[in-house]
Amino acid sequence: MHTDDTGQQGGDSAGNGLLSRRQWMQIGAGTAAAAVVAPVVAKESFGQEPWRSGSGAPPSDYGDRPSMPSLRREQISVHPFGPQAGASSTPLQLLNGTITPNALHFERHHSGIPEIDPASHKLTVHGLVARPLTFDYDALQRYPMQSRVLFLECSGNSYRNTLAGAIDETAGGLHGLISSAEWTGVPLHYLLDEAGVDASARWVIAEGADAAGMNRSVPLSFALDDAMIALYQNGEPLRRSQGFPMRLLVPGCEGNLSVKWLRSLKLLSLPAQTREETSKYTDLKLDGKATQFSLRMQAKSVITSPSGKMVLQQPGVYEVSGLAWSGNGSIRRVEVSADGGGSWADAMLQSEPGPMRAVRFRIPWRWQGQPAVLQSRAIDSAGNVQPTRAQALTNVAPGFSYHFNGIQSWRVNADGSVRNVYA
Ligand SMILES: Nc1nc2c(c(=O)[nH]1)N[C@H]1C(S)=C(S)[C@@H](COP(=O)(O)O)O[C@H]1N2
Ligand SMILES: [Mo]
């Protein structure tokens, strides 16, 4: 693992231009002609830009969006049954670091975004418990809280790459049903302990207060281990689209389990077999059988730059960078290939790694106009290796598209254009 920024990159460079960090810095220390990104040499003259001709805007009571019109969610899709049942994706290729700004967190709503009055909303814990309990927003604010940086991924993420032909799309357009945030809330076991879980309870059925009343069965062990009732997202109260006033968060598991606008937690000895865990989110196999409750999202990564629809403007050294995550623990290693999987080099993991947390990986790459196929491969702390697209699609029923974690391939053409391909 390479988490330092000192040039101590242990992994060797690999084919088709992948460099070690040390090689990259040596380029930078060379002559101006070989500079890293050919910066303009300063002439010590400063312009009279129009924004310097008068004072700027006054302070405001809430921040505005960056002056960058392209910075917006993508794939804003509405369901044929009604515009409220839709999704939107995080523009992964426009962001850096690991945290998704709240305004760009992906969305998935089965029945639109309810407008909930936090003063009248209640969460009830009932079923196989000694004392059914009801919590309101104010009561939950008084419990001990925890903060955790976690990824959240819809199990339908990346489904476009299960289709027969490779679609020309951006990284966010293909894989943007993943976001990450620092979530703050009440560890669920506090509430369950207080209610007194019956020895016969094995599952917690979580239900939302949206019109869909979306519900899922969560194994009791997950609920007691590390699930939380999230109240804050990146420091501010949850956005309405993320479940205000409160949502369940089940770290590392398919997004569907993290029920938004949470109003009921019912303890049962068996799963409830809800729509979301029978007709949806079961893994249909080639032989007609299905695997239920494959809840943990598998090891996965995606290069966000260079990525689909980008154009490399000139030959030179580029940083290949992306995100990796796994619901089975933390990311141990990310390998990058520039020759379609022929050879691999270790990328640097350049953000704080941790369980159920997305990490940023980076590796320098010299592009001299040669065609290339860029890929990344995540390896998690449980030893799982991200499969190729073909491996990920073996023993999957035709048309089944959930839980796809195959390696993404970006072809860089001689003209610098980057496109999604199946390698
Ligand atoms: N009550 C409720 N909870 C829900 C949903 C919903 O439609 N209603 N969508 C689920 C799905 S499918 C996903 S992937 C995540 C998406 O969370 P986000 O919109 O905050 O990104 O919420 C889950 N929780
Ligand atoms: Mo989802």
Tab-separated table of C-alpha atoms in Angstrom, residues 116-376:
chain	number	residue	atom	x	y	z
A	116	ILE	CA	-41.514	16.173	6.341
A	117	ASP	CA	-42.119	18.418	9.323
A	118	PRO	CA	-39.390	17.314	11.744
A	119	ALA	CA	-41.551	18.334	14.702
A	120	SER	CA	-44.247	15.795	13.801
A	121	HIS	CA	-42.049	12.999	12.442
A	122	LYS	CA	-41.588	9.948	14.667
A	123	LEU	CA	-39.468	6.821	14.586
A	124	THR	CA	-40.993	3.760	16.253
A	125	VAL	CA	-39.037	0.669	17.353
A	126	HIS	CA	-41.414	-2.257	17.843
A	127	GLY	CA	-42.062	-5.948	17.144
A	128	LEU	CA	-39.970	-8.450	19.103
A	129	VAL	CA	-38.849	-6.019	21.793
A	130	ALA	CA	-39.502	-5.751	25.529
A	131	ARG	CA	-40.669	-2.099	25.269
A	132	PRO	CA	-41.866	-0.541	22.013
A	133	LEU	CA	-40.376	2.974	21.864
A	134	THR	CA	-41.011	6.104	19.856
A	135	PHE	CA	-38.317	8.702	19.201
A	136	ASP	CA	-38.777	12.147	17.781
A	137	TYR	CA	-36.159	14.331	16.126
A	138	ASP	CA	-35.375	16.281	19.308
A	139	ALA	CA	-35.003	13.119	21.389
A	140	LEU	CA	-32.538	11.623	18.919
A	141	GLN	CA	-30.456	14.799	19.051
A	142	ARG	CA	-29.755	14.075	22.715
A	143	TYR	CA	-28.246	10.607	22.142
A	144	PRO	CA	-24.491	10.078	21.851
A	145	MET	CA	-23.579	10.349	18.180
A	146	GLN	CA	-20.812	9.091	15.946
A	147	SER	CA	-19.380	10.436	12.695
A	148	ARG	CA	-18.193	8.145	9.925
A	149	VAL	CA	-17.086	8.717	6.361
A	150	LEU	CA	-18.938	6.094	4.332
A	151	PHE	CA	-19.698	5.382	0.725
A	152	LEU	CA	-23.276	4.784	-0.343
A	153	GLU	CA	-23.849	2.876	-3.576
A	154	CYS	CA	-27.062	1.865	-5.292
A	155	SER	CA	-26.978	-1.792	-6.328
A	156	GLY	CA	-28.098	-0.637	-9.756
A	157	ASN	CA	-24.922	1.428	-10.115
A	158	SER	CA	-22.915	0.752	-13.305
A	159	TYR	CA	-25.734	-1.323	-14.824
A	160	ARG	CA	-25.128	0.398	-18.178
A	161	ASN	CA	-21.904	-1.588	-18.523
A	162	THR	CA	-23.900	-4.834	-18.343
A	163	LEU	CA	-25.641	-3.871	-21.609
A	164	ALA	CA	-24.562	-5.463	-24.887
A	165	GLY	CA	-22.817	-2.398	-26.329
A	166	ALA	CA	-20.485	0.006	-24.542
A	167	ILE	CA	-22.231	3.373	-24.176
A	168	ASP	CA	-20.246	6.562	-24.735
A	169	GLU	CA	-20.731	8.175	-21.331
A	170	THR	CA	-18.900	10.029	-18.592
A	171	ALA	CA	-17.639	8.341	-15.414
A	172	GLY	CA	-20.559	9.857	-13.501
A	173	GLY	CA	-23.044	8.879	-16.175
A	174	LEU	CA	-21.919	5.255	-15.945
A	175	HIS	CA	-21.004	4.922	-12.267
A	176	GLY	CA	-22.409	7.967	-10.474
A	177	LEU	CA	-24.864	6.086	-8.269
A	178	ILE	CA	-22.146	6.148	-5.628
A	179	SER	CA	-21.357	9.060	-3.339
A	180	SER	CA	-19.613	9.458	-0.044
A	181	ALA	CA	-20.130	11.673	2.923
A	182	GLU	CA	-19.294	12.075	6.552
A	183	TRP	CA	-22.504	10.866	8.191
A	184	THR	CA	-23.264	11.748	11.791
A	185	GLY	CA	-25.968	10.117	13.822
A	186	VAL	CA	-26.999	7.769	16.584
A	187	PRO	CA	-25.599	4.218	16.561
A	188	LEU	CA	-28.669	2.040	16.091
A	189	HIS	CA	-27.718	-0.359	18.878
A	190	TYR	CA	-28.428	2.355	21.480
A	191	LEU	CA	-32.088	2.443	20.434
A	192	LEU	CA	-32.363	-1.334	20.105
A	193	ASP	CA	-30.735	-1.894	23.498
A	194	GLU	CA	-33.140	0.561	25.059
A	195	ALA	CA	-36.139	-1.215	23.532
A	196	GLY	CA	-34.779	-4.579	24.685
A	197	VAL	CA	-34.380	-6.940	21.720
A	198	ASP	CA	-36.106	-10.295	22.218
A	199	ALA	CA	-33.851	-13.355	21.955
A	200	SER	CA	-35.936	-14.631	19.023
A	201	ALA	CA	-35.400	-11.510	16.883
A	202	ARG	CA	-33.112	-11.948	13.853
A	203	TRP	CA	-34.175	-9.182	11.457
A	204	VAL	CA	-35.072	-5.506	11.614
A	205	ILE	CA	-37.633	-4.336	9.046
A	206	ALA	CA	-36.939	-0.691	8.263
A	207	GLU	CA	-39.651	1.412	6.634
A	208	GLY	CA	-39.681	4.949	5.262
A	209	ALA	CA	-42.325	7.663	5.630
A	210	ASP	CA	-42.396	8.395	1.892
A	211	ALA	CA	-45.487	7.543	-0.144
A	212	ALA	CA	-43.673	4.395	-1.347
A	213	GLY	CA	-43.298	3.297	2.269
A	214	MET	CA	-40.114	1.673	1.089
A	215	ASN	CA	-39.067	-1.166	3.372
A	216	ARG	CA	-36.212	-3.600	3.721
A	217	SER	CA	-35.217	-6.415	6.068
A	218	VAL	CA	-31.835	-5.793	7.687
A	219	PRO	CA	-30.078	-8.674	9.471
A	220	LEU	CA	-30.076	-7.937	13.213
A	221	SER	CA	-26.310	-8.492	13.333
A	222	PHE	CA	-25.790	-5.641	10.822
A	223	ALA	CA	-28.167	-3.433	12.799
A	224	LEU	CA	-26.296	-4.057	16.057
A	225	ASP	CA	-22.791	-3.901	14.556
A	226	ASP	CA	-22.491	-0.594	12.790
A	227	ALA	CA	-25.817	0.723	11.458
A	228	MET	CA	-26.782	4.247	12.469
A	229	ILE	CA	-29.691	6.648	12.357
A	230	ALA	CA	-28.064	9.459	10.404
A	231	LEU	CA	-29.122	13.025	11.180
A	232	TYR	CA	-26.248	14.986	9.613
A	233	GLN	CA	-24.474	14.754	6.275
A	234	ASN	CA	-21.102	16.476	5.884
A	235	GLY	CA	-21.838	18.528	8.961
A	236	GLU	CA	-25.272	19.881	8.088
A	237	PRO	CA	-28.706	18.383	8.715
A	238	LEU	CA	-29.609	15.817	6.046
A	239	ARG	CA	-30.783	17.157	2.713
A	240	ARG	CA	-34.439	16.377	2.058
A	241	SER	CA	-33.420	14.218	-0.875
A	242	GLN	CA	-31.126	12.207	1.417
A	243	GLY	CA	-33.848	11.447	3.971
A	244	PHE	CA	-34.428	14.477	6.203
A	245	PRO	CA	-35.078	14.376	9.077
A	246	MET	CA	-33.536	10.915	9.599
A	247	ARG	CA	-32.378	7.913	7.638
A	248	LEU	CA	-30.989	4.496	8.314
A	249	LEU	CA	-27.411	3.916	7.182
A	250	VAL	CA	-26.108	0.383	6.853
A	251	PRO	CA	-22.407	0.803	6.022
A	252	GLY	CA	-21.052	-1.034	2.978
A	253	CYS	CA	-24.432	-2.430	1.970
A	254	GLU	CA	-26.547	-1.766	-1.098
A	255	GLY	CA	-28.077	1.700	-0.892
A	256	ASN	CA	-31.592	0.293	-0.790
A	257	LEU	CA	-31.023	-0.856	2.816
A	258	SER	CA	-30.337	2.694	3.964
A	259	VAL	CA	-34.002	3.604	4.255
A	260	LYS	CA	-34.629	7.337	4.052
A	261	TRP	CA	-37.272	9.281	5.987
A	262	LEU	CA	-37.130	6.389	8.463
A	263	ARG	CA	-40.273	5.937	10.553
A	264	SER	CA	-40.420	2.303	11.654
A	265	LEU	CA	-38.015	-0.386	12.784
A	266	LYS	CA	-39.822	-3.654	13.454
A	267	LEU	CA	-37.983	-6.640	14.881
A	268	LEU	CA	-38.945	-10.027	13.475
A	269	SER	CA	-37.550	-13.540	13.566
A	270	LEU	CA	-37.670	-13.818	9.749
A	271	PRO	CA	-37.153	-11.343	6.920
A	272	ALA	CA	-40.347	-9.671	5.720
A	273	GLN	CA	-39.753	-10.645	2.049
A	274	THR	CA	-40.638	-7.165	0.863
A	275	ARG	CA	-40.891	-6.211	-2.798
A	276	GLU	CA	-37.380	-4.760	-2.636
A	277	GLU	CA	-35.863	-8.084	-1.574
A	278	THR	CA	-37.926	-10.441	-3.737
A	279	SER	CA	-38.751	-8.999	-7.153
A	280	LYS	CA	-35.816	-6.557	-6.850
A	281	TYR	CA	-32.245	-6.852	-5.614
A	282	THR	CA	-32.085	-10.648	-5.719
A	283	ASP	CA	-29.304	-11.911	-7.949
A	284	LEU	CA	-30.767	-13.946	-10.799
A	285	LYS	CA	-28.376	-16.658	-11.972
A	286	LEU	CA	-28.079	-18.396	-15.337
A	287	ASP	CA	-29.673	-21.587	-13.993
A	288	GLY	CA	-32.810	-19.688	-12.966
A	289	LYS	CA	-31.943	-19.659	-9.263
A	290	ALA	CA	-31.595	-16.442	-7.311
A	291	THR	CA	-29.405	-15.346	-4.416
A	292	GLN	CA	-31.226	-13.229	-1.849
A	293	PHE	CA	-29.726	-10.800	0.639
A	294	SER	CA	-26.385	-10.338	-1.141
A	295	LEU	CA	-26.217	-7.092	0.769
A	296	ARG	CA	-22.560	-6.075	0.815
A	297	MET	CA	-21.314	-4.110	-2.175
A	298	GLN	CA	-18.272	-5.805	-3.674
A	299	ALA	CA	-14.755	-4.449	-4.301
A	300	LYS	CA	-14.892	-1.868	-7.058
A	301	SER	CA	-13.027	1.068	-8.525
A	302	VAL	CA	-13.380	3.537	-11.335
A	303	ILE	CA	-10.888	5.898	-12.927
A	304	THR	CA	-12.525	9.325	-12.867
A	305	SER	CA	-9.768	11.071	-14.819
A	306	PRO	CA	-8.999	10.620	-17.644
A	307	SER	CA	-12.479	9.243	-18.265
A	308	GLY	CA	-15.303	9.074	-20.760
A	309	LYS	CA	-15.953	12.116	-22.980
A	310	MET	CA	-12.777	13.871	-21.828
A	311	VAL	CA	-10.192	14.921	-24.414
A	312	LEU	CA	-6.472	14.990	-23.612
A	313	GLN	CA	-5.364	18.236	-25.216
A	314	GLN	CA	-1.670	17.542	-25.648
A	315	PRO	CA	0.915	14.820	-25.011
A	316	GLY	CA	2.463	14.894	-21.556
A	317	VAL	CA	2.195	13.439	-18.107
A	318	TYR	CA	-1.306	12.988	-16.724
A	319	GLU	CA	-2.388	11.861	-13.301
A	320	VAL	CA	-4.667	8.863	-13.560
A	321	SER	CA	-6.979	9.186	-10.586
A	322	GLY	CA	-10.135	7.587	-9.324
A	323	LEU	CA	-12.127	6.114	-6.492
A	324	ALA	CA	-12.136	2.618	-4.980
A	325	TRP	CA	-14.402	1.123	-2.341
A	326	SER	CA	-15.622	-2.175	-0.905
A	327	GLY	CA	-18.458	-3.213	1.378
A	328	ASN	CA	-16.298	-6.050	2.700
A	329	GLY	CA	-13.873	-3.822	4.581
A	330	SER	CA	-11.326	-1.284	3.452
A	331	ILE	CA	-9.392	-0.909	0.221
A	332	ARG	CA	-5.939	-2.457	0.516
A	333	ARG	CA	-4.591	-1.838	-2.976
A	334	VAL	CA	-5.560	-0.402	-6.329
A	335	GLU	CA	-3.730	-1.402	-9.476
A	336	VAL	CA	-3.832	0.545	-12.712
A	337	SER	CA	-3.176	-0.648	-16.249
A	338	ALA	CA	-2.613	1.484	-19.349
A	339	ASP	CA	-2.534	-1.462	-21.735
A	340	GLY	CA	-5.934	-2.999	-21.196
A	341	GLY	CA	-4.885	-5.312	-18.370
A	342	GLY	CA	-1.602	-6.515	-19.930
A	343	SER	CA	0.480	-5.074	-17.089
A	344	TRP	CA	-0.400	-3.420	-13.800
A	345	ALA	CA	1.203	-0.896	-11.454
A	346	ASP	CA	0.241	-0.073	-7.889
A	347	ALA	CA	-1.462	3.289	-7.569
A	348	MET	CA	-0.984	5.435	-4.476
A	349	LEU	CA	-3.905	5.422	-2.086
A	350	GLN	CA	-3.936	9.090	-1.302
A	351	SER	CA	-6.678	9.612	1.210
A	352	GLU	CA	-7.386	8.153	4.593
A	353	PRO	CA	-8.363	4.511	4.082
A	354	GLY	CA	-10.968	2.944	6.324
A	355	PRO	CA	-13.746	0.394	6.366
A	356	MET	CA	-16.719	1.064	4.065
A	357	ARG	CA	-15.011	4.186	2.881
A	358	ALA	CA	-14.090	5.251	-0.647
A	359	VAL	CA	-10.410	6.018	-1.212
A	360	ARG	CA	-8.788	8.207	-3.843
A	361	PHE	CA	-6.038	6.555	-5.883
A	362	ARG	CA	-3.523	8.291	-8.104
A	363	ILE	CA	-0.732	7.317	-10.468
A	364	PRO	CA	1.186	9.361	-13.050
A	365	TRP	CA	0.994	8.319	-16.682
A	366	ARG	CA	2.954	9.542	-19.663
A	367	TRP	CA	0.844	9.862	-22.788
A	368	GLN	CA	2.696	10.521	-26.014
A	369	GLY	CA	-0.244	10.149	-28.337
A	370	GLN	CA	-0.274	6.361	-28.236
A	371	PRO	CA	-3.623	4.559	-28.038
A	372	ALA	CA	-4.196	3.129	-24.587
A	373	VAL	CA	-6.832	1.363	-22.528
A	374	LEU	CA	-6.874	2.576	-18.927
A	375	GLN	CA	-8.223	0.254	-16.234
A	376	SER	CA	-8.202	0.102	-12.448
